[in-house]
Amino acid sequence: MAEVGRKIALLIGVGDYGTGLKSLQCPANGVTAMETVLKNPEIGGFDQVVPVLNPDVGEMRSRISTTLAQLKKDDLVLFYFTGHGIKSASGDFYLTTAQSQLFENGHLITGTAVEADFIKGELRNCYAERKVIVLDCCFGGAFADGFLTMDSGAVDVEAQLGDKGWCVMTAATSQKYALEPLGEDLSVYTRYLVEGLKTGGAALDGQAFVSVQHWHDYVKQQVKVAAPTTEPAIFNGLAGENIWVARAKVDNLQRYRKQVQKKVRRGRLSAAAKTELSAHWQPLLGITPEQAKEIAHEVLKPYREKAKHLALYAQALAEEKEIAYPFDDELIAEFKSLQRTFGLSDRDVQAEEKRILGEQMRAQSVAQVVENREVLEKSKPYPMFSFETFQVNEQGKIIDTVAEEAEYFTEELGNGVTLDMVRIPGGKFLMGAAKGEEGASKDEYPHQEVRVPEFWMGKFVVTQAQWGAVARLAQVKRELDGDPARFKGAQRPVEQVSWEDAVEFCQRLSQHAGKDYSLPSEAQWEYACRAGTTTPFHFGETLIPDLANYDGKYTYGKGPKGTYREKTTEVGIFSPNNFGLYNMHGNIWEWCLDGWHDTYENAPADGSEWKSSDERKVLRGGSWSNNPAYCRSANRGWDARVNRSNSLGFRVMMIAPRT
C-alpha cells in the first residue's frame, strides 16, 4: 500500500475593493464556511486549511507559492477562490485582490490583480499529483484555457484517495452571475458546495466518499434549481471521478436523504411521495418525524429560494405596473438587471409577466422588449456561445457589462476554414435615425416601424480566409480574385470587393452548402446592428476606440478621442452587440442587397429587399477611415455596384439554416 498523502486547502476570499468594483460580504462568509467543513475530521479531514481574506497582490501570490511549494507527490491540494473574476481588455483572466481597481473606461488595471497564468504555473510546478481548483467567481471557465495539457495519468495510492490529476470546478463558465444574492450570507454556488459535503448529499448512494465529479454534479443540480441561468461547470471531470475530497457518513439519515432527493418532482413532494416516505422509509430506517422534516426542508431549499426570488420579481413588476406602465427603456433595463441578479430564466419571468401584465399587454412584457424575440419552435436545438457586451454613457464611460448567449451553427468551407452563422430572432424595430440624432441626414427618415422575420447572419464580416476558400469553389457567373485585400491577414476582413463580387461569393457558397445565402437587406442589417437598442450605437450614446475601429481623432457627442489605427483590424477583437454580432460599427463598410433610395418613403415594412433601378447599392456600418458619426446604427452610405475600395466588405445572411 502506498503512503497516504496530506490534504491541504488554500481558501482565498476577496470582498474589499478599490475604485470601480463593488464590495462583497459573501466571500468572507464563504471562506469561513468552507474552512469549517474541510477541517471537520468526519467530513473533509484536511490536514491543513489556510484561510486568506482580502489579500493584496503580493500576499496572494506569496500565499499561493508557499502553500504549493510544500506539497509532495501523494498530497492533495484544494485551491478555492471567491470574489470578482475579471477579464482584461485583452481577454486574459484575472483573480482580483483587495488592491484591484478599474480604469474610468471600466477595464481592469491588471497590475492590481493576479493573472490566471501565474496560478497555473505554480500548480504545474508543485509536486502534488491531485489538484482541485474551485472558483466561485464570474468567467471562471476562462481559468481552464491552456490548462488542458497537465498530466492526468494514474498513480499507485489508495483507491479512496483517488488518482493523480487536476480538476477545475467553476460557478460560471464565461458569463457573469450573482455572486452576492440579495439577503443571503453565501453565494448560491458556495452554499451548495458546503451543503453537499456537510450533509453527504454529494455522495452516491452507499458511497463513503465524495469525489470531485459527484460534488460538482450535486452543486450543479441544486444551483440550476435555485438560479436557473447560472451554469456551474467542471473541466477535466474524468479525473475528478477519482479524486476524493471528503468523507460521507453512510448511515440511515443519508439513506433517507437520498430517497427524498429521488422523490422531488417540480419543486415539491407529492402526497403519494410523502405517504411512502412516512409509512415505509421512516420506520424502515428509524427516522424520527423531526429528522424527516429537517431533511425535507434542506432538500427543498433551492426550490424555495427560486420561489422567493420569483415572488420578489413579481412583486416589483406588479408595483411598477400601477405606477409606470408601459415601461420605458430605463425601467426595462432595471428589471433585466433584477432578473440576472436572481438568476431567473426568461421562461420564468415571462410567465409572471403574462399573469401580471395580462394577455393583451404581453407584447410589451419586459423579457420580450429587452430580448426583442419571438418564441419559435425549432425541430433541432443549436449550440450556444457565450459572450459579453458593454454599455457606455454619453461620456463614453463603460457603465454596464452584460453577459449574453446566442445560437449559432458552423458552415464548413474546406481546408479547415469555417463560417459561423448566428441566429437573429424575429421582431420589430424603428428603422432610421431618432428625431434630432447628431449626424443624421434626410436619407435616414422618415422613422418607420419594420417587422423582421427570423434570419441568420455571419458572426463576423467575411474574412480573407473565408473569401479565399469560397473563391476556389466552382464559378457561378463571374470570376473572383482569390486575394484582393490591401490589408493582408487571414482573419482581417476581405476588402476591395464590389457588390457584384459579394453576390458571386454568396451564390458559390449557396451552391456549396445547399442553403440560400445572400447579402442582408438594409432593414435586416440595421435590425441586426441595433439588437434591440434605440441609441445611436448599440453600445449606447457614443462610440469609443476601445470598442470599435474608426478614426479616433474624431468624437461623437460627449465621447472621447482615441486611437486612429489607419487600417482594418482582425474580426472579433472588439466586443459584439446583444445578438452576438461583431464589428457592426466601423472596421469595414458592408454591402447590402438593396438598391439606393434617397429616403424611406414607401420602404417595405417587412424587412425585405427594397429593389431599385439605381446602379448604386446600400452600404452600412462605417469603416476604419470614417469618423464615428458614419458608424451609427442608422447611418446609410452607397457606392456603385462595380466599385471596389479598401474600406468595402460584407457579411452574409440566410433565411433558414437547413433545407
PDB file of C-alpha atoms in Angstrom, residues 241-439:
ATOM      1  CA  GLU A 241     -14.320  10.993 -10.653  1.00  0.00           C
ATOM      2  CA  ASN A 242     -11.282   9.541  -8.914  1.00  0.00           C
ATOM      3  CA  ILE A 243     -10.253  12.449  -6.690  1.00  0.00           C
ATOM      4  CA  TRP A 244     -11.944  12.205  -3.295  1.00  0.00           C
ATOM      5  CA  VAL A 245     -12.280  15.401  -1.281  1.00  0.00           C
ATOM      6  CA  ALA A 246     -14.448  14.410   1.689  1.00  0.00           C
ATOM      7  CA  ARG A 247     -15.991  11.568   3.622  1.00  0.00           C
ATOM      8  CA  ALA A 248     -19.698  10.875   3.603  1.00  0.00           C
ATOM      9  CA  LYS A 249     -21.224   9.181   6.612  1.00  0.00           C
ATOM     10  CA  VAL A 250     -23.087   6.172   5.311  1.00  0.00           C
ATOM     11  CA  ASP A 251     -25.932   5.895   7.785  1.00  0.00           C
ATOM     12  CA  ASN A 252     -29.705   5.785   7.724  1.00  0.00           C
ATOM     13  CA  LEU A 253     -30.004   9.572   7.711  1.00  0.00           C
ATOM     14  CA  GLN A 254     -28.039   9.701   4.463  1.00  0.00           C
ATOM     15  CA  ARG A 255     -30.044   6.824   3.013  1.00  0.00           C
ATOM     16  CA  TYR A 256     -33.277   8.618   3.841  1.00  0.00           C
ATOM     17  CA  ARG A 257     -31.967  11.861   2.334  1.00  0.00           C
ATOM     18  CA  LYS A 258     -31.286  10.038  -0.932  1.00  0.00           C
ATOM     19  CA  GLN A 259     -34.844   8.730  -1.006  1.00  0.00           C
ATOM     20  CA  VAL A 260     -36.199  12.263  -0.511  1.00  0.00           C
ATOM     21  CA  GLN A 261     -33.939  13.613  -3.266  1.00  0.00           C
ATOM     22  CA  LYS A 262     -35.247  10.980  -5.685  1.00  0.00           C
ATOM     23  CA  LYS A 263     -38.899  11.796  -4.997  1.00  0.00           C
ATOM     24  CA  VAL A 264     -38.828  15.569  -5.509  1.00  0.00           C
ATOM     25  CA  ARG A 265     -40.826  16.486  -8.596  1.00  0.00           C
ATOM     26  CA  ARG A 266     -41.146  20.058  -9.892  1.00  0.00           C
ATOM     27  CA  GLY A 267     -40.072  21.505  -6.576  1.00  0.00           C
ATOM     28  CA  ARG A 268     -42.354  19.546  -4.284  1.00  0.00           C
ATOM     29  CA  LEU A 269     -43.035  16.200  -2.671  1.00  0.00           C
ATOM     30  CA  SER A 270     -46.361  14.824  -3.831  1.00  0.00           C
ATOM     31  CA  ALA A 271     -48.907  13.420  -1.380  1.00  0.00           C
ATOM     32  CA  ALA A 272     -48.036   9.930  -2.596  1.00  0.00           C
ATOM     33  CA  ALA A 273     -44.306  10.545  -2.048  1.00  0.00           C
ATOM     34  CA  LYS A 274     -44.880  11.923   1.456  1.00  0.00           C
ATOM     35  CA  THR A 275     -47.031   8.929   2.362  1.00  0.00           C
ATOM     36  CA  GLU A 276     -44.437   6.438   1.115  1.00  0.00           C
ATOM     37  CA  LEU A 277     -41.659   8.232   2.981  1.00  0.00           C
ATOM     38  CA  SER A 278     -43.574   8.364   6.258  1.00  0.00           C
ATOM     39  CA  ALA A 279     -45.198   4.917   6.054  1.00  0.00           C
ATOM     40  CA  HIS A 280     -42.275   2.931   4.644  1.00  0.00           C
ATOM     41  CA  TRP A 281     -38.889   4.618   4.687  1.00  0.00           C
ATOM     42  CA  GLN A 282     -39.057   6.389   8.051  1.00  0.00           C
ATOM     43  CA  PRO A 283     -39.877   3.258  10.091  1.00  0.00           C
ATOM     44  CA  LEU A 284     -37.577   1.104   7.966  1.00  0.00           C
ATOM     45  CA  LEU A 285     -34.596   3.394   8.561  1.00  0.00           C
ATOM     46  CA  GLY A 286     -35.560   4.517  12.057  1.00  0.00           C
ATOM     47  CA  ILE A 287     -36.019   8.184  11.097  1.00  0.00           C
ATOM     48  CA  THR A 288     -37.981  10.320  13.545  1.00  0.00           C
ATOM     49  CA  PRO A 289     -40.627  12.790  12.282  1.00  0.00           C
ATOM     50  CA  GLU A 290     -38.403  15.670  13.393  1.00  0.00           C
ATOM     51  CA  GLN A 291     -35.429  14.293  11.443  1.00  0.00           C
ATOM     52  CA  ALA A 292     -37.612  13.681   8.386  1.00  0.00           C
ATOM     53  CA  LYS A 293     -38.964  17.224   8.489  1.00  0.00           C
ATOM     54  CA  GLU A 294     -35.470  18.708   8.742  1.00  0.00           C
ATOM     55  CA  ILE A 295     -34.141  16.624   5.823  1.00  0.00           C
ATOM     56  CA  ALA A 296     -37.111  17.503   3.603  1.00  0.00           C
ATOM     57  CA  HIS A 297     -36.632  21.163   4.479  1.00  0.00           C
ATOM     58  CA  GLU A 298     -32.954  21.027   3.420  1.00  0.00           C
ATOM     59  CA  VAL A 299     -33.635  19.109   0.195  1.00  0.00           C
ATOM     60  CA  LEU A 300     -36.360  21.533  -0.890  1.00  0.00           C
ATOM     61  CA  LYS A 301     -34.336  24.647  -0.033  1.00  0.00           C
ATOM     62  CA  PRO A 302     -33.230  25.530  -3.607  1.00  0.00           C
ATOM     63  CA  TYR A 303     -36.832  25.351  -4.791  1.00  0.00           C
ATOM     64  CA  ARG A 304     -37.919  27.690  -2.007  1.00  0.00           C
ATOM     65  CA  GLU A 305     -35.086  30.040  -2.883  1.00  0.00           C
ATOM     66  CA  LYS A 306     -36.158  30.244  -6.517  1.00  0.00           C
ATOM     67  CA  ALA A 307     -39.800  30.735  -5.492  1.00  0.00           C
ATOM     68  CA  LYS A 308     -38.780  33.566  -3.150  1.00  0.00           C
ATOM     69  CA  HIS A 309     -36.810  35.337  -5.868  1.00  0.00           C
ATOM     70  CA  LEU A 310     -39.606  34.908  -8.385  1.00  0.00           C
ATOM     71  CA  ALA A 311     -42.104  36.295  -5.865  1.00  0.00           C
ATOM     72  CA  LEU A 312     -39.899  39.356  -5.275  1.00  0.00           C
ATOM     73  CA  TYR A 313     -39.597  39.893  -9.033  1.00  0.00           C
ATOM     74  CA  ALA A 314     -43.375  39.587  -9.447  1.00  0.00           C
ATOM     75  CA  GLN A 315     -43.999  41.991  -6.566  1.00  0.00           C
ATOM     76  CA  ALA A 316     -41.766  44.605  -8.169  1.00  0.00           C
ATOM     77  CA  LEU A 317     -43.454  44.059 -11.515  1.00  0.00           C
ATOM     78  CA  ALA A 318     -46.928  44.492 -10.028  1.00  0.00           C
ATOM     79  CA  GLU A 319     -45.924  47.683  -8.211  1.00  0.00           C
ATOM     80  CA  GLU A 320     -44.449  49.250 -11.332  1.00  0.00           C
ATOM     81  CA  LYS A 321     -47.476  48.246 -13.410  1.00  0.00           C
ATOM     82  CA  GLU A 322     -49.586  50.521 -11.243  1.00  0.00           C
ATOM     83  CA  ILE A 323     -47.092  53.402 -11.459  1.00  0.00           C
ATOM     84  CA  ALA A 324     -45.285  53.444 -14.797  1.00  0.00           C
ATOM     85  CA  TYR A 325     -46.743  51.016 -17.333  1.00  0.00           C
ATOM     86  CA  PRO A 326     -45.942  50.821 -20.244  1.00  0.00           C
ATOM     87  CA  PHE A 327     -42.297  50.665 -19.164  1.00  0.00           C
ATOM     88  CA  ASP A 328     -39.599  52.879 -20.661  1.00  0.00           C
ATOM     89  CA  ASP A 329     -36.164  51.569 -21.685  1.00  0.00           C
ATOM     90  CA  GLU A 330     -34.515  52.549 -18.390  1.00  0.00           C
ATOM     91  CA  LEU A 331     -37.060  50.650 -16.306  1.00  0.00           C
ATOM     92  CA  ILE A 332     -36.872  47.650 -18.616  1.00  0.00           C
ATOM     93  CA  ALA A 333     -33.096  47.564 -18.122  1.00  0.00           C
ATOM     94  CA  GLU A 334     -33.601  47.659 -14.343  1.00  0.00           C
ATOM     95  CA  PHE A 335     -35.935  44.667 -14.471  1.00  0.00           C
ATOM     96  CA  LYS A 336     -33.483  42.800 -16.684  1.00  0.00           C
ATOM     97  CA  SER A 337     -30.746  43.516 -14.133  1.00  0.00           C
ATOM     98  CA  LEU A 338     -33.010  42.212 -11.350  1.00  0.00           C
ATOM     99  CA  GLN A 339     -33.671  39.072 -13.370  1.00  0.00           C
ATOM    100  CA  ARG A 340     -29.921  38.464 -13.722  1.00  0.00           C
ATOM    101  CA  THR A 341     -29.346  39.115 -10.012  1.00  0.00           C
ATOM    102  CA  PHE A 342     -31.878  36.438  -9.099  1.00  0.00           C
ATOM    103  CA  GLY A 343     -30.672  34.069 -11.831  1.00  0.00           C
ATOM    104  CA  LEU A 344     -34.189  33.701 -13.229  1.00  0.00           C
ATOM    105  CA  SER A 345     -34.746  32.356 -16.725  1.00  0.00           C
ATOM    106  CA  ASP A 346     -36.707  34.183 -19.437  1.00  0.00           C
ATOM    107  CA  ARG A 347     -39.335  31.463 -19.237  1.00  0.00           C
ATOM    108  CA  ASP A 348     -39.795  32.083 -15.506  1.00  0.00           C
ATOM    109  CA  VAL A 349     -40.230  35.832 -15.788  1.00  0.00           C
ATOM    110  CA  GLN A 350     -42.365  35.698 -18.924  1.00  0.00           C
ATOM    111  CA  ALA A 351     -44.892  33.539 -17.085  1.00  0.00           C
ATOM    112  CA  GLU A 352     -45.086  36.164 -14.333  1.00  0.00           C
ATOM    113  CA  GLU A 353     -45.337  38.963 -16.878  1.00  0.00           C
ATOM    114  CA  LYS A 354     -48.227  37.227 -18.607  1.00  0.00           C
ATOM    115  CA  ARG A 355     -50.008  36.737 -15.281  1.00  0.00           C
ATOM    116  CA  ILE A 356     -49.440  40.288 -14.010  1.00  0.00           C
ATOM    117  CA  LEU A 357     -49.443  42.381 -17.171  1.00  0.00           C
ATOM    118  CA  GLY A 358     -52.219  40.434 -18.856  1.00  0.00           C
ATOM    119  CA  GLU A 359     -52.511  38.694 -22.209  1.00  0.00           C
ATOM    120  CA  GLN A 360     -53.313  41.902 -24.073  1.00  0.00           C
ATOM    121  CA  MET A 361     -50.195  43.610 -22.759  1.00  0.00           C
ATOM    122  CA  ARG A 362     -47.872  40.686 -23.291  1.00  0.00           C
ATOM    123  CA  ALA A 363     -46.248  42.221 -26.355  1.00  0.00           C
ATOM    124  CA  GLN A 364     -44.699  44.793 -24.036  1.00  0.00           C
ATOM    125  CA  SER A 365     -43.515  42.296 -21.434  1.00  0.00           C
ATOM    126  CA  VAL A 366     -40.104  43.014 -20.005  1.00  0.00           C
ATOM    127  CA  ALA A 367     -38.256  39.996 -21.318  1.00  0.00           C
ATOM    128  CA  GLN A 368     -39.755  40.292 -24.794  1.00  0.00           C
ATOM    129  CA  VAL A 369     -38.992  44.011 -25.103  1.00  0.00           C
ATOM    130  CA  VAL A 370     -35.423  43.545 -23.902  1.00  0.00           C
ATOM    131  CA  GLU A 371     -34.721  40.484 -25.978  1.00  0.00           C
ATOM    132  CA  ASN A 372     -36.987  41.616 -28.848  1.00  0.00           C
ATOM    133  CA  ARG A 373     -37.592  37.988 -29.681  1.00  0.00           C
ATOM    134  CA  GLU A 374     -40.461  35.870 -30.928  1.00  0.00           C
ATOM    135  CA  VAL A 375     -40.762  32.386 -29.470  1.00  0.00           C
ATOM    136  CA  LEU A 376     -40.177  29.954 -32.307  1.00  0.00           C
ATOM    137  CA  GLU A 377     -40.403  26.192 -32.106  1.00  0.00           C
ATOM    138  CA  LYS A 378     -37.411  24.505 -33.670  1.00  0.00           C
ATOM    139  CA  SER A 379     -37.132  20.849 -34.577  1.00  0.00           C
ATOM    140  CA  LYS A 380     -33.467  20.738 -33.569  1.00  0.00           C
ATOM    141  CA  PRO A 381     -31.602  22.776 -30.931  1.00  0.00           C
ATOM    142  CA  TYR A 382     -28.451  24.607 -31.967  1.00  0.00           C
ATOM    143  CA  PRO A 383     -25.329  25.081 -29.884  1.00  0.00           C
ATOM    144  CA  MET A 384     -24.946  28.277 -27.878  1.00  0.00           C
ATOM    145  CA  PHE A 385     -21.960  30.551 -27.495  1.00  0.00           C
ATOM    146  CA  SER A 386     -21.486  32.945 -24.595  1.00  0.00           C
ATOM    147  CA  PHE A 387     -20.178  36.484 -24.841  1.00  0.00           C
ATOM    148  CA  GLU A 388     -20.296  39.818 -23.072  1.00  0.00           C
ATOM    149  CA  THR A 389     -21.160  43.223 -24.404  1.00  0.00           C
ATOM    150  CA  PHE A 390     -20.799  46.711 -22.953  1.00  0.00           C
ATOM    151  CA  GLN A 391     -22.947  49.781 -22.496  1.00  0.00           C
ATOM    152  CA  VAL A 392     -21.455  53.283 -22.361  1.00  0.00           C
ATOM    153  CA  ASN A 393     -22.843  56.620 -21.181  1.00  0.00           C
ATOM    154  CA  GLU A 394     -22.686  59.965 -23.015  1.00  0.00           C
ATOM    155  CA  GLN A 395     -19.050  60.466 -21.971  1.00  0.00           C
ATOM    156  CA  GLY A 396     -18.034  57.051 -23.317  1.00  0.00           C
ATOM    157  CA  LYS A 397     -17.508  55.502 -19.892  1.00  0.00           C
ATOM    158  CA  ILE A 398     -18.478  51.854 -19.642  1.00  0.00           C
ATOM    159  CA  ILE A 399     -21.389  51.689 -17.205  1.00  0.00           C
ATOM    160  CA  ASP A 400     -22.543  48.097 -17.620  1.00  0.00           C
ATOM    161  CA  THR A 401     -21.262  44.744 -18.792  1.00  0.00           C
ATOM    162  CA  VAL A 402     -23.915  42.316 -19.957  1.00  0.00           C
ATOM    163  CA  ALA A 403     -23.460  38.561 -20.317  1.00  0.00           C
ATOM    164  CA  GLU A 404     -25.401  37.041 -23.212  1.00  0.00           C
ATOM    165  CA  GLU A 405     -25.787  33.814 -25.167  1.00  0.00           C
ATOM    166  CA  ALA A 406     -26.780  33.190 -28.786  1.00  0.00           C
ATOM    167  CA  GLU A 407     -27.453  30.203 -31.032  1.00  0.00           C
ATOM    168  CA  TYR A 408     -25.198  29.540 -33.994  1.00  0.00           C
ATOM    169  CA  PHE A 409     -24.137  26.914 -36.496  1.00  0.00           C
ATOM    170  CA  THR A 410     -20.887  26.447 -38.380  1.00  0.00           C
ATOM    171  CA  GLU A 411     -20.568  26.114 -42.162  1.00  0.00           C
ATOM    172  CA  GLU A 412     -17.544  24.162 -43.364  1.00  0.00           C
ATOM    173  CA  LEU A 413     -15.825  25.883 -46.306  1.00  0.00           C
ATOM    174  CA  GLY A 414     -12.987  23.401 -46.796  1.00  0.00           C
ATOM    175  CA  ASN A 415      -9.333  23.181 -45.749  1.00  0.00           C
ATOM    176  CA  GLY A 416     -10.254  23.851 -42.131  1.00  0.00           C
ATOM    177  CA  VAL A 417     -11.926  27.204 -42.894  1.00  0.00           C
ATOM    178  CA  THR A 418     -15.346  27.738 -41.328  1.00  0.00           C
ATOM    179  CA  LEU A 419     -18.107  30.349 -41.251  1.00  0.00           C
ATOM    180  CA  ASP A 420     -20.185  30.915 -38.085  1.00  0.00           C
ATOM    181  CA  MET A 421     -23.807  31.954 -38.551  1.00  0.00           C
ATOM    182  CA  VAL A 422     -25.741  33.463 -35.626  1.00  0.00           C
ATOM    183  CA  ARG A 423     -29.498  33.230 -35.141  1.00  0.00           C
ATOM    184  CA  ILE A 424     -31.146  36.655 -35.246  1.00  0.00           C
ATOM    185  CA  PRO A 425     -34.589  36.372 -33.607  1.00  0.00           C
ATOM    186  CA  GLY A 426     -37.531  37.946 -35.363  1.00  0.00           C
ATOM    187  CA  GLY A 427     -39.057  41.139 -34.039  1.00  0.00           C
ATOM    188  CA  LYS A 428     -39.891  44.715 -34.872  1.00  0.00           C
ATOM    189  CA  PHE A 429     -37.910  47.949 -34.597  1.00  0.00           C
ATOM    190  CA  LEU A 430     -37.947  51.603 -35.589  1.00  0.00           C
ATOM    191  CA  MET A 431     -35.744  51.959 -38.649  1.00  0.00           C
ATOM    192  CA  GLY A 432     -33.841  55.177 -39.224  1.00  0.00           C
ATOM    193  CA  ALA A 433     -32.433  57.919 -37.048  1.00  0.00           C
ATOM    194  CA  ALA A 434     -34.225  59.238 -33.990  1.00  0.00           C
ATOM    195  CA  LYS A 435     -35.503  62.804 -34.179  1.00  0.00           C
ATOM    196  CA  GLY A 436     -32.632  65.228 -33.608  1.00  0.00           C
ATOM    197  CA  GLU A 437     -29.940  62.498 -33.647  1.00  0.00           C
ATOM    198  CA  GLU A 438     -26.497  64.011 -34.087  1.00  0.00           C
ATOM    199  CA  GLY A 439     -25.045  63.368 -37.539  1.00  0.00           C
TER     200      GLY A 439
END
